[in-house]
mmCIF file of C-alpha atoms in Angstrom:
data_model
loop_
_atom_site.group_PDB
_atom_site.id
_atom_site.type_symbol
_atom_site.label_atom_id
_atom_site.label_comp_id
_atom_site.label_asym_id
_atom_site.label_seq_id
_atom_site.Cartn_x
_atom_site.Cartn_y
_atom_site.Cartn_z
ATOM 1 C CA MET A 1 -9.142 -13.001 20.007
ATOM 2 C CA PHE A 2 -6.153 -13.294 18.013
ATOM 3 C CA SER A 3 -5.913 -17.328 17.955
ATOM 4 C CA HIS A 4 -7.773 -17.520 14.304
ATOM 5 C CA HIS A 5 -6.056 -19.342 11.667
ATOM 6 C CA TYR A 6 -5.889 -18.182 8.653
ATOM 7 C CA ILE A 7 -3.734 -19.817 6.585
ATOM 8 C CA THR A 8 -4.244 -22.978 6.071
ATOM 9 C CA PRO A 9 -1.847 -26.114 6.223
ATOM 10 C CA ASP A 10 -1.485 -26.382 2.577
ATOM 11 C CA GLN A 11 -0.236 -22.460 2.572
ATOM 12 C CA LEU A 12 1.764 -23.043 5.563
ATOM 13 C CA ALA A 13 3.641 -25.913 3.666
ATOM 14 C CA GLY A 14 3.888 -23.733 0.593
ATOM 15 C CA PHE A 15 5.922 -21.622 3.093
ATOM 16 C CA ASP A 16 8.618 -24.117 4.165
ATOM 17 C CA ASN A 17 9.471 -24.285 1.024
ATOM 18 C CA TYR A 18 9.493 -20.868 -0.335
ATOM 19 C CA LYS A 19 12.808 -19.085 -1.599
ATOM 20 C CA TYR A 20 12.891 -15.867 -1.725
ATOM 21 C CA SER A 21 13.512 -13.409 -6.065
ATOM 22 C CA ALA A 22 13.398 -10.537 -6.313
ATOM 23 C CA VAL A 23 14.903 -8.351 -9.214
ATOM 24 C CA ASP A 24 15.812 -4.738 -8.950
ATOM 25 C CA THR A 25 16.738 -2.714 -12.392
ATOM 26 C CA ASN A 26 15.520 0.785 -10.983
ATOM 27 C CA PRO A 27 19.008 3.190 -11.588
ATOM 28 C CA LEU A 28 17.881 5.049 -9.123
ATOM 29 C CA SER A 29 17.937 2.185 -6.405
ATOM 30 C CA VAL A 30 20.902 0.770 -8.081
ATOM 31 C CA TYR A 31 23.128 3.349 -8.155
ATOM 32 C CA VAL A 32 21.931 6.095 -5.142
ATOM 33 C CA MET A 33 20.162 4.621 -3.253
ATOM 34 C CA GLN A 34 21.208 0.946 -2.579
ATOM 35 C CA HIS A 35 24.487 2.314 -1.537
ATOM 36 C CA LEU A 36 22.887 4.637 0.663
ATOM 37 C CA TRP A 37 21.126 2.112 2.767
ATOM 38 C CA ASN A 38 23.969 -0.229 2.837
ATOM 39 C CA LYS A 39 25.460 2.340 4.900
ATOM 40 C CA VAL A 40 22.918 3.315 7.390
ATOM 41 C CA VAL A 41 22.005 -0.478 7.797
ATOM 42 C CA LYS A 42 25.602 -0.823 9.743
ATOM 43 C CA ILE A 43 24.276 1.762 12.187
ATOM 44 C CA VAL A 44 21.421 -0.513 13.697
ATOM 45 C CA PRO A 45 22.530 -2.396 16.577
ATOM 46 C CA LEU A 46 22.373 -6.080 15.794
ATOM 47 C CA TRP A 47 19.955 -7.051 18.570
ATOM 48 C CA ILE A 48 16.785 -5.370 16.969
ATOM 49 C CA ALA A 49 15.190 -7.481 15.079
ATOM 50 C CA PRO A 50 13.356 -6.191 11.149
ATOM 51 C CA ASN A 51 10.457 -6.475 11.803
ATOM 52 C CA LEU A 52 11.055 -3.712 14.710
ATOM 53 C CA LEU A 53 12.575 -1.400 11.831
ATOM 54 C CA THR A 54 9.729 -2.344 8.832
ATOM 55 C CA LEU A 55 6.982 -1.796 11.736
ATOM 56 C CA SER A 56 8.705 1.348 12.696
ATOM 57 C CA GLY A 57 9.031 2.592 9.282
ATOM 58 C CA PHE A 58 5.116 2.060 8.746
ATOM 59 C CA LEU A 59 4.015 3.785 12.005
ATOM 60 C CA ILE A 60 5.904 6.926 11.205
ATOM 61 C CA ASN A 61 3.697 6.951 8.101
ATOM 62 C CA LEU A 62 0.510 6.371 10.122
ATOM 63 C CA VAL A 63 1.654 8.943 12.693
ATOM 64 C CA ASN A 64 2.415 11.972 9.014
ATOM 65 C CA TYR A 65 -1.122 10.428 8.361
ATOM 66 C CA PHE A 66 -2.907 11.017 11.592
ATOM 67 C CA LEU A 67 -1.350 14.405 11.987
ATOM 68 C CA LEU A 68 -2.065 15.723 8.816
ATOM 69 C CA CYS A 69 -6.089 14.351 9.476
ATOM 70 C CA ILE A 70 -6.039 16.710 12.465
ATOM 71 C CA TYR A 71 -5.035 20.177 10.584
ATOM 72 C CA ASP A 72 -7.120 19.252 7.733
ATOM 73 C CA TRP A 73 -9.558 16.436 7.720
ATOM 74 C CA ASN A 74 -11.801 17.260 4.530
ATOM 75 C CA TYR A 75 -8.689 18.151 2.453
ATOM 76 C CA THR A 76 -9.613 21.769 2.594
ATOM 77 C CA ALA A 77 -7.002 23.498 4.499
ATOM 78 C CA SER A 78 -4.948 24.282 1.549
ATOM 79 C CA GLY A 79 -8.057 26.524 -0.227
ATOM 80 C CA VAL A 80 -7.644 29.811 -0.994
ATOM 81 C CA GLY A 81 -9.232 31.776 2.446
ATOM 82 C CA HIS A 82 -9.002 28.809 4.734
ATOM 83 C CA GLU A 83 -6.037 28.198 7.394
ATOM 84 C CA HIS A 84 -3.283 26.603 6.124
ATOM 85 C CA ILE A 85 -1.412 23.081 7.662
ATOM 86 C CA PRO A 86 1.401 24.677 9.656
ATOM 87 C CA ASN A 87 4.877 24.582 7.999
ATOM 88 C CA TRP A 88 6.329 22.114 10.468
ATOM 89 C CA VAL A 89 4.142 19.694 9.779
ATOM 90 C CA TRP A 90 5.214 19.415 6.288
ATOM 91 C CA ILE A 91 8.579 19.529 7.735
ATOM 92 C CA SER A 92 8.113 16.859 9.894
ATOM 93 C CA ALA A 93 6.084 15.102 7.020
ATOM 94 C CA ALA A 94 9.321 15.213 5.074
ATOM 95 C CA ILE A 95 11.341 13.979 7.682
ATOM 96 C CA GLY A 96 9.284 10.846 8.805
ATOM 97 C CA ASN A 97 8.401 9.641 4.940
ATOM 98 C CA PHE A 98 12.084 9.825 4.517
ATOM 99 C CA LEU A 99 12.245 7.786 7.826
ATOM 100 C CA ALA A 100 9.924 5.652 6.803
ATOM 101 C CA TYR A 101 11.423 5.099 3.485
ATOM 102 C CA ALA A 102 14.949 4.018 5.246
ATOM 103 C CA LEU A 103 14.022 1.930 7.667
ATOM 104 C CA ASP A 104 11.478 0.300 4.788
ATOM 105 C CA SER A 105 14.398 -0.115 2.759
ATOM 106 C CA ILE A 106 17.036 -1.657 5.432
ATOM 107 C CA ASP A 107 15.031 -3.957 6.791
ATOM 108 C CA GLY A 108 15.529 -6.906 4.257
ATOM 109 C CA LYS A 109 19.456 -5.790 4.243
ATOM 110 C CA HIS A 110 19.396 -6.178 8.129
ATOM 111 C CA ALA A 111 17.462 -9.591 8.125
ATOM 112 C CA ARG A 112 20.263 -10.847 5.982
ATOM 113 C CA ARG A 113 22.825 -8.955 8.296
ATOM 114 C CA THR A 114 21.633 -10.715 11.581
ATOM 115 C CA GLN A 115 20.991 -14.183 10.065
ATOM 116 C CA SER A 116 17.804 -13.898 10.642
ATOM 117 C CA SER A 117 15.541 -14.054 6.895
ATOM 118 C CA SER A 118 12.243 -15.497 7.207
ATOM 119 C CA PRO A 119 8.763 -15.790 5.369
ATOM 120 C CA LEU A 120 7.414 -14.215 8.573
ATOM 121 C CA GLY A 121 9.487 -11.554 7.613
ATOM 122 C CA GLU A 122 8.783 -10.898 3.695
ATOM 123 C CA LEU A 123 4.902 -11.135 4.472
ATOM 124 C CA PHE A 124 5.178 -8.571 7.448
ATOM 125 C CA ASP A 125 6.990 -6.002 5.264
ATOM 126 C CA HIS A 126 4.539 -6.579 1.863
ATOM 127 C CA GLY A 127 1.463 -6.669 3.732
ATOM 128 C CA LEU A 128 2.319 -3.161 5.905
ATOM 129 C CA ASP A 129 3.422 -1.819 2.571
ATOM 130 C CA SER A 130 -0.119 -2.962 0.665
ATOM 131 C CA TRP A 131 -1.808 -0.906 3.769
ATOM 132 C CA ALA A 132 0.995 1.943 3.006
ATOM 133 C CA ALA A 133 0.388 2.322 -0.576
ATOM 134 C CA SER A 134 -3.230 3.978 -0.047
ATOM 135 C CA ILE A 135 -1.228 5.946 3.085
ATOM 136 C CA PHE A 136 0.912 8.155 0.457
ATOM 137 C CA PRO A 137 -1.602 9.701 -1.644
ATOM 138 C CA LEU A 138 -3.590 10.787 1.005
ATOM 139 C CA SER A 139 -1.355 12.115 2.699
ATOM 140 C CA LEU A 140 -0.076 14.252 -0.874
ATOM 141 C CA PHE A 141 -3.272 15.482 -1.158
ATOM 142 C CA SER A 142 -3.419 17.358 1.648
ATOM 143 C CA ILE A 143 -1.110 20.061 -0.110
ATOM 144 C CA PHE A 144 -3.291 20.465 -3.159
ATOM 145 C CA GLY A 145 -6.776 19.984 -1.516
ATOM 146 C CA CYS A 146 -10.218 19.828 -2.979
ATOM 147 C CA ASP A 147 -11.001 23.729 -2.509
ATOM 148 C CA SER A 148 -8.301 24.923 -4.568
ATOM 149 C CA GLY A 149 -10.261 26.029 -7.362
ATOM 150 C CA GLU A 150 -8.094 24.981 -11.016
ATOM 151 C CA ALA A 151 -5.073 23.843 -9.100
ATOM 152 C CA GLY A 152 -6.665 21.696 -6.449
ATOM 153 C CA LEU A 153 -8.587 17.954 -6.824
ATOM 154 C CA THR A 154 -11.756 17.161 -6.620
ATOM 155 C CA THR A 155 -12.460 13.993 -4.636
ATOM 156 C CA ARG A 156 -13.097 11.925 -7.668
ATOM 157 C CA THR A 157 -9.720 12.609 -9.256
ATOM 158 C CA MET A 158 -8.467 11.566 -5.225
ATOM 159 C CA TYR A 159 -10.301 8.630 -5.463
ATOM 160 C CA SER A 160 -9.534 7.299 -9.197
ATOM 161 C CA VAL A 161 -5.244 8.430 -8.220
ATOM 162 C CA SER A 162 -5.236 6.416 -5.093
ATOM 163 C CA CYS A 163 -7.269 3.275 -7.481
ATOM 164 C CA ILE A 164 -4.185 4.183 -9.681
ATOM 165 C CA VAL A 165 -1.257 3.921 -6.686
ATOM 166 C CA LEU A 166 -3.242 0.832 -5.697
ATOM 167 C CA PHE A 167 -3.583 -1.078 -8.956
ATOM 168 C CA THR A 168 0.594 -0.933 -9.415
ATOM 169 C CA PHE A 169 1.535 -1.915 -6.524
ATOM 170 C CA MET A 170 -1.220 -5.256 -6.905
ATOM 171 C CA LEU A 171 0.537 -5.580 -10.367
ATOM 172 C CA SER A 172 4.032 -6.290 -9.119
ATOM 173 C CA HIS A 173 2.312 -9.460 -6.648
ATOM 174 C CA TRP A 174 0.338 -10.528 -9.573
ATOM 175 C CA GLU A 175 3.513 -10.728 -11.394
ATOM 176 C CA LYS A 176 5.519 -12.769 -9.004
ATOM 177 C CA TYR A 177 2.409 -14.753 -8.762
ATOM 178 C CA ASN A 178 2.858 -16.070 -11.748
ATOM 179 C CA THR A 179 6.334 -16.038 -12.784
ATOM 180 C CA GLY A 180 8.283 -16.478 -9.012
ATOM 181 C CA VAL A 181 10.118 -13.417 -9.572
ATOM 182 C CA LEU A 182 8.800 -9.968 -8.163
ATOM 183 C CA PHE A 183 10.580 -7.258 -10.379
ATOM 184 C CA LEU A 184 10.530 -4.563 -8.152
ATOM 185 C CA PRO A 185 8.884 -1.579 -8.690
ATOM 186 C CA TRP A 186 10.270 1.724 -10.404
ATOM 187 C CA ALA A 187 7.932 3.927 -8.879
ATOM 188 C CA TYR A 188 8.596 2.856 -5.416
ATOM 189 C CA ASP A 189 11.949 4.814 -5.551
ATOM 190 C CA ILE A 190 10.717 8.177 -7.315
ATOM 191 C CA SER A 191 7.995 8.184 -5.626
ATOM 192 C CA GLN A 192 9.496 8.258 -2.114
ATOM 193 C CA VAL A 193 12.171 10.645 -3.059
ATOM 194 C CA SER A 194 9.758 12.389 -4.769
ATOM 195 C CA LEU A 195 7.146 12.710 -1.831
ATOM 196 C CA THR A 196 10.007 13.922 0.619
ATOM 197 C CA THR A 197 10.851 16.913 -2.015
ATOM 198 C CA VAL A 198 7.341 17.979 -2.292
ATOM 199 C CA TYR A 199 7.146 17.962 1.304
ATOM 200 C CA ILE A 200 10.147 20.279 1.685
ATOM 201 C CA LEU A 201 9.313 22.377 -1.013
ATOM 202 C CA THR A 202 6.138 22.739 0.357
ATOM 203 C CA ALA A 203 7.545 23.878 3.754
ATOM 204 C CA ILE A 204 9.789 26.542 2.273
ATOM 205 C CA VAL A 205 7.056 27.770 -0.603
ATOM 206 C CA GLY A 206 3.438 27.569 1.063
ATOM 207 C CA VAL A 207 0.817 25.859 -0.416
ATOM 208 C CA ASP A 208 -0.053 28.991 -2.088
ATOM 209 C CA ALA A 209 2.734 28.459 -4.667
ATOM 210 C CA TYR A 210 0.701 25.891 -5.658
ATOM 211 C CA HIS A 211 -2.333 27.630 -6.487
ATOM 212 C CA LYS A 212 -0.292 29.419 -9.176
ATOM 213 C CA SER A 213 0.147 28.055 -12.883
ATOM 214 C CA LEU A 214 3.664 26.988 -14.229
ATOM 215 C CA PHE A 215 3.482 27.394 -17.760
ATOM 216 C CA LEU A 216 0.731 27.643 -20.127
ATOM 217 C CA ASN A 217 -1.635 27.386 -17.580
ATOM 218 C CA PHE A 218 -0.866 23.709 -16.274
ATOM 219 C CA TYR A 219 -0.698 23.615 -12.769
ATOM 220 C CA MET A 220 1.794 21.842 -10.021
ATOM 221 C CA THR A 221 -1.032 19.195 -9.089
ATOM 222 C CA GLU A 222 -1.881 18.441 -12.818
ATOM 223 C CA ILE A 223 1.871 18.010 -13.893
ATOM 224 C CA LEU A 224 1.895 15.297 -10.666
ATOM 225 C CA ILE A 225 -1.519 13.825 -11.599
ATOM 226 C CA THR A 226 0.018 13.059 -15.403
ATOM 227 C CA LEU A 227 3.351 11.889 -14.259
ATOM 228 C CA LEU A 228 1.978 9.247 -11.867
ATOM 229 C CA THR A 229 -0.448 8.094 -14.370
ATOM 230 C CA GLY A 230 1.575 8.409 -16.502
ATOM 231 C CA CYS A 231 4.343 5.792 -14.666
ATOM 232 C CA SER A 232 1.624 3.336 -14.384
ATOM 233 C CA LEU A 233 -0.187 2.871 -17.569
ATOM 234 C CA LEU A 234 3.115 3.572 -19.870
ATOM 235 C CA ILE A 235 5.891 1.502 -17.365
ATOM 236 C CA ALA A 236 4.696 -0.568 -15.143
ATOM 237 C CA PHE A 237 1.419 -1.948 -16.562
ATOM 238 C CA PRO A 238 3.579 -2.798 -20.071
ATOM 239 C CA GLN A 239 7.057 -3.712 -17.481
ATOM 240 C CA THR A 240 4.815 -6.491 -16.124
ATOM 241 C CA LEU A 241 2.811 -7.984 -19.343
ATOM 242 C CA TYR A 242 6.320 -7.899 -21.171
ATOM 243 C CA ASN A 243 7.568 -9.642 -17.780
ATOM 244 C CA ILE A 244 4.876 -12.142 -17.878
ATOM 245 C CA TYR A 245 5.181 -13.181 -21.480
ATOM 246 C CA LYS A 246 8.454 -13.181 -21.063
ATOM 247 C CA ALA A 247 8.207 -16.076 -18.419
ATOM 248 C CA HIS A 248 5.662 -17.935 -20.872
ATOM 249 C CA GLN A 249 8.548 -17.947 -23.769
ATOM 250 C CA GLN A 250 11.279 -19.958 -21.361
ATOM 251 C CA LYS A 251 8.226 -22.039 -20.130
ATOM 252 C CA ALA A 252 8.787 -20.469 -16.315
ATOM 253 C CA LEU A 253 5.681 -19.784 -15.532
ATOM 254 C CA LEU A 254 3.884 -20.979 -12.104
ATOM 255 C CA LYS A 255 0.295 -21.825 -13.473
ATOM 256 C CA ALA A 256 -0.124 -23.881 -16.205
ATOM 257 C CA THR A 257 -3.972 -22.264 -17.062
ATOM 258 C CA LEU A 258 -4.897 -18.301 -18.087
ATOM 259 C CA TYR A 259 -7.261 -19.148 -15.817
ATOM 260 C CA GLU A 260 -5.032 -19.855 -13.034
ATOM 261 C CA GLY A 261 -2.698 -16.677 -14.218
ATOM 262 C CA LEU A 262 -5.664 -14.648 -14.094
ATOM 263 C CA LEU A 263 -7.334 -15.253 -10.454
ATOM 264 C CA PRO A 264 -5.487 -12.484 -8.364
ATOM 265 C CA LEU A 265 -7.219 -10.434 -10.509
ATOM 266 C CA PHE A 266 -10.846 -11.183 -9.681
ATOM 267 C CA SER A 267 -11.542 -10.122 -5.964
ATOM 268 C CA PRO A 268 -9.401 -6.641 -6.805
ATOM 269 C CA SER A 269 -11.083 -5.594 -10.380
ATOM 270 C CA LEU A 270 -14.980 -6.693 -8.122
ATOM 271 C CA LEU A 271 -13.241 -4.347 -4.999
ATOM 272 C CA PHE A 272 -12.607 -1.304 -7.651
ATOM 273 C CA THR A 273 -16.036 -1.774 -9.849
ATOM 274 C CA LEU A 274 -18.183 -1.418 -6.732
ATOM 275 C CA LEU A 275 -16.373 0.883 -4.721
ATOM 276 C CA THR A 276 -16.098 3.300 -8.364
ATOM 277 C CA VAL A 277 -20.262 2.421 -8.751
ATOM 278 C CA TRP A 278 -20.737 3.751 -5.150
ATOM 279 C CA VAL A 279 -18.645 6.766 -5.797
ATOM 280 C CA ALA A 280 -20.527 6.762 -8.878
ATOM 281 C CA PHE A 281 -23.915 6.707 -7.739
ATOM 282 C CA SER A 282 -24.030 7.247 -4.537
ATOM 283 C CA PRO A 283 -27.424 8.880 -3.579
ATOM 284 C CA CYS A 284 -25.914 10.968 -0.540
ATOM 285 C CA GLY A 285 -22.650 11.762 -2.603
ATOM 286 C CA ILE A 286 -20.427 9.323 0.364
ATOM 287 C CA LEU A 287 -17.035 10.566 -1.548
ATOM 288 C CA ALA A 288 -17.302 14.411 -1.141
ATOM 289 C CA LYS A 289 -19.174 13.593 2.298
ATOM 290 C CA GLN A 290 -16.479 11.828 3.201
ATOM 291 C CA PRO A 291 -13.367 12.206 1.447
ATOM 292 C CA ARG A 292 -10.727 10.925 3.734
ATOM 293 C CA LEU A 293 -12.855 8.262 5.772
ATOM 294 C CA PHE A 294 -13.874 6.827 1.795
ATOM 295 C CA LEU A 295 -10.371 6.878 0.848
ATOM 296 C CA TRP A 296 -8.973 5.184 4.128
ATOM 297 C CA MET A 297 -11.733 2.428 3.518
ATOM 298 C CA VAL A 298 -10.368 1.738 0.008
ATOM 299 C CA GLY A 299 -7.069 1.411 0.911
ATOM 300 C CA ILE A 300 -7.308 -0.808 3.955
ATOM 301 C CA THR A 301 -9.687 -3.274 2.136
ATOM 302 C CA PHE A 302 -7.534 -3.558 -0.698
ATOM 303 C CA SER A 303 -4.427 -4.178 1.559
ATOM 304 C CA ASN A 304 -6.786 -6.913 3.040
ATOM 305 C CA VAL A 305 -7.617 -7.921 -0.296
ATOM 306 C CA THR A 306 -3.845 -8.168 -1.384
ATOM 307 C CA CYS A 307 -2.586 -9.721 1.884
ATOM 308 C CA ARG A 308 -4.132 -12.554 0.853
ATOM 309 C CA VAL A 309 -2.617 -12.698 -3.065
ATOM 310 C CA ILE A 310 0.687 -12.191 -0.845
ATOM 311 C CA ILE A 311 0.513 -15.404 0.985
ATOM 312 C CA CYS A 312 -1.343 -17.646 -2.203
ATOM 313 C CA GLN A 313 2.324 -15.736 -4.112
ATOM 314 C CA MET A 314 4.363 -16.884 -1.173
ATOM 315 C CA SER A 315 3.445 -20.470 -0.512
ATOM 316 C CA ASN A 316 2.642 -21.255 -4.428
ATOM 317 C CA THR A 317 -0.740 -22.012 -3.096
ATOM 318 C CA ARG A 318 -4.192 -21.622 -5.715
ATOM 319 C CA SER A 319 -5.418 -17.858 -4.899
ATOM 320 C CA GLU A 320 -8.928 -17.710 -3.955
ATOM 321 C CA LEU A 321 -11.459 -16.525 -6.313
ATOM 322 C CA PHE A 322 -13.787 -14.117 -4.191
ATOM 323 C CA HIS A 323 -12.538 -12.970 -0.723
ATOM 324 C CA TRP A 324 -15.012 -12.746 2.072
ATOM 325 C CA LEU A 325 -15.620 -8.623 2.638
ATOM 326 C CA LEU A 326 -16.788 -8.082 -1.350
ATOM 327 C CA LEU A 327 -19.805 -9.780 0.150
ATOM 328 C CA PRO A 328 -20.554 -7.311 2.340
ATOM 329 C CA LEU A 329 -19.719 -4.373 0.438
ATOM 330 C CA LEU A 330 -21.651 -5.383 -2.316
ATOM 331 C CA LEU A 331 -24.670 -5.522 0.090
ATOM 332 C CA LEU A 332 -23.579 -2.388 1.687
ATOM 333 C CA VAL A 333 -23.811 -0.890 -2.430
ATOM 334 C CA GLY A 334 -26.504 -2.369 -3.157
ATOM 335 C CA ALA A 335 -28.137 -1.000 -0.450
ATOM 336 C CA SER A 336 -27.230 2.573 -0.887
ATOM 337 C CA VAL A 337 -27.627 3.139 -4.836
ATOM 338 C CA SER A 338 -31.156 1.419 -4.557
ATOM 339 C CA GLY A 339 -31.530 3.923 -2.164
ATOM 340 C CA LEU A 340 -32.674 1.334 -0.011
ATOM 341 C CA LEU A 341 -30.435 2.617 2.568
ATOM 342 C CA GLY A 342 -31.897 6.694 2.396
ATOM 343 C CA VAL A 343 -30.592 8.669 5.076
ATOM 344 C CA MET A 344 -28.568 6.261 6.549
ATOM 345 C CA GLU A 345 -25.958 5.573 4.075
ATOM 346 C CA GLU A 346 -23.588 7.402 5.391
ATOM 347 C CA VAL A 347 -24.084 5.909 9.015
ATOM 348 C CA THR A 348 -23.973 2.116 7.850
ATOM 349 C CA PHE A 349 -20.521 3.356 5.226
ATOM 350 C CA LEU A 350 -18.909 4.302 8.972
ATOM 351 C CA VAL A 351 -19.651 0.693 10.606
ATOM 352 C CA PHE A 352 -18.693 -1.002 7.476
ATOM 353 C CA THR A 353 -15.254 1.257 7.602
ATOM 354 C CA ALA A 354 -14.983 0.864 11.530
ATOM 355 C CA PHE A 355 -15.808 -3.484 10.613
ATOM 356 C CA VAL A 356 -13.044 -3.421 7.789
ATOM 357 C CA THR A 357 -10.105 -1.381 9.788
ATOM 358 C CA ALA A 358 -10.949 -3.960 12.746
ATOM 359 C CA ALA A 359 -11.076 -7.325 10.705
ATOM 360 C CA HIS A 360 -7.915 -6.044 8.367
ATOM 361 C CA VAL A 361 -6.054 -5.063 12.317
ATOM 362 C CA HIS A 362 -7.350 -8.745 13.636
ATOM 363 C CA TYR A 363 -6.749 -10.541 10.459
ATOM 364 C CA GLY A 364 -2.979 -9.094 10.618
ATOM 365 C CA VAL A 365 -2.256 -9.372 14.185
ATOM 366 C CA CYS A 366 -3.650 -13.635 13.622
ATOM 367 C CA VAL A 367 -1.437 -13.873 10.396
ATOM 368 C CA GLY A 368 1.324 -12.857 12.566
ATOM 369 C CA ARG A 369 1.143 -15.325 15.183
ATOM 370 C CA GLN A 370 0.102 -17.811 13.313
ATOM 371 C CA LEU A 371 3.977 -17.522 10.962
ATOM 372 C CA SER A 372 6.006 -17.232 14.414
ATOM 373 C CA GLN A 373 4.951 -20.369 15.650
ATOM 374 C CA HIS A 374 5.016 -22.452 12.986
ATOM 375 C CA PHE A 375 8.538 -21.424 12.140
ATOM 376 C CA ASN A 376 9.724 -21.233 16.114
ATOM 377 C CA ILE A 377 10.422 -17.364 15.854
ATOM 378 C CA TYR A 378 8.881 -14.064 18.014
ATOM 379 C CA ALA A 379 8.216 -11.549 15.093
ATOM 380 C CA PHE A 380 9.771 -8.905 16.977
ATOM 381 C CA SER A 381 12.887 -10.812 18.942
ATOM 382 C CA LEU A 382 16.052 -12.394 17.565
ATOM 383 C CA LYS A 383 15.517 -14.930 20.585
ATOM 384 C CA LYS A 384 14.018 -17.937 19.221
ATOM 385 C CA ARG A 385 10.508 -19.572 20.559
ATOM 386 C CA TYR A 386 10.565 -22.793 22.157
ATOM 387 C CA ALA A 387 8.488 -25.930 21.799
ATOM 388 C CA ASP A 388 6.701 -26.271 25.974
#
């Protein structure tokens, strides 16, 4: 069941030659958080595998998300007149978010500390990050909800914010695909510290505090979205283009042609285009009907597309032009917006969401097993795997 080989022989050969290269220029990370993580990592027992830290952090994020799902499935609990999410859930979210942030920050340090660094570990880390990138905003949306008047979010705003967050994540790996260097995005550390702070504030003042304008009729929702959009479009995107241009000037680009350089962006761009068409023209208003599940599907489909780009980037192989998952999505969107599905649109969407989730989990497990065997290591143990 989990023995399918998704990684090609050429990609495996590329992984054999892979060397990690990253640059971190974020002042918050360099001057504050890294000093904290250097102390925290010393607490971790040396027998624990780094991938266990990575997985634990991701699972904590999932638990936070599912807990919020229980209390706020349709993003209405924060609205006026609704039963609000208990304060202990926000405290749990704050603690969980910071723990996950810490584990994600020390896994690489622990790998170097135990001399167990491997391409599998980096792929596992970045692959789970590509999934977690969608979970962070999906959890945050519960603070404001979509039934809070001017202080709340519309479902289309939630969708737009999710796309911006995912687009920003994709940029850093597209940048590395072209330059060979991962320029760690400033937004990550800032967003994690901000998320933890917002959860703590919510536990203290309650969601009703966000229903009041702060100044000049501006609400906290508008301020956060403006900051998020501004960081992505005014910092992350220009910074990525500058780093690629700089590599071009230094003749250090890995891709010889513009077509090769832009190739990884085709499938993600097509994905967001198809999803936006569905959101805009769905006869049953699928996003408004199933906001949580639709945004979950967006995130998990994006993660699968992005993981394939990360594999090509790490193995220095050519990115695929068209990801096969986009074909059933294309057919589904076409059948939905044309009215062909009729009343079956929502049911078909639910089936597709379950299919994409299962396909992504299968992909992740198979890739992990394949690289474990190739490098003769175990994913979650520091023991060596021995050939029979």
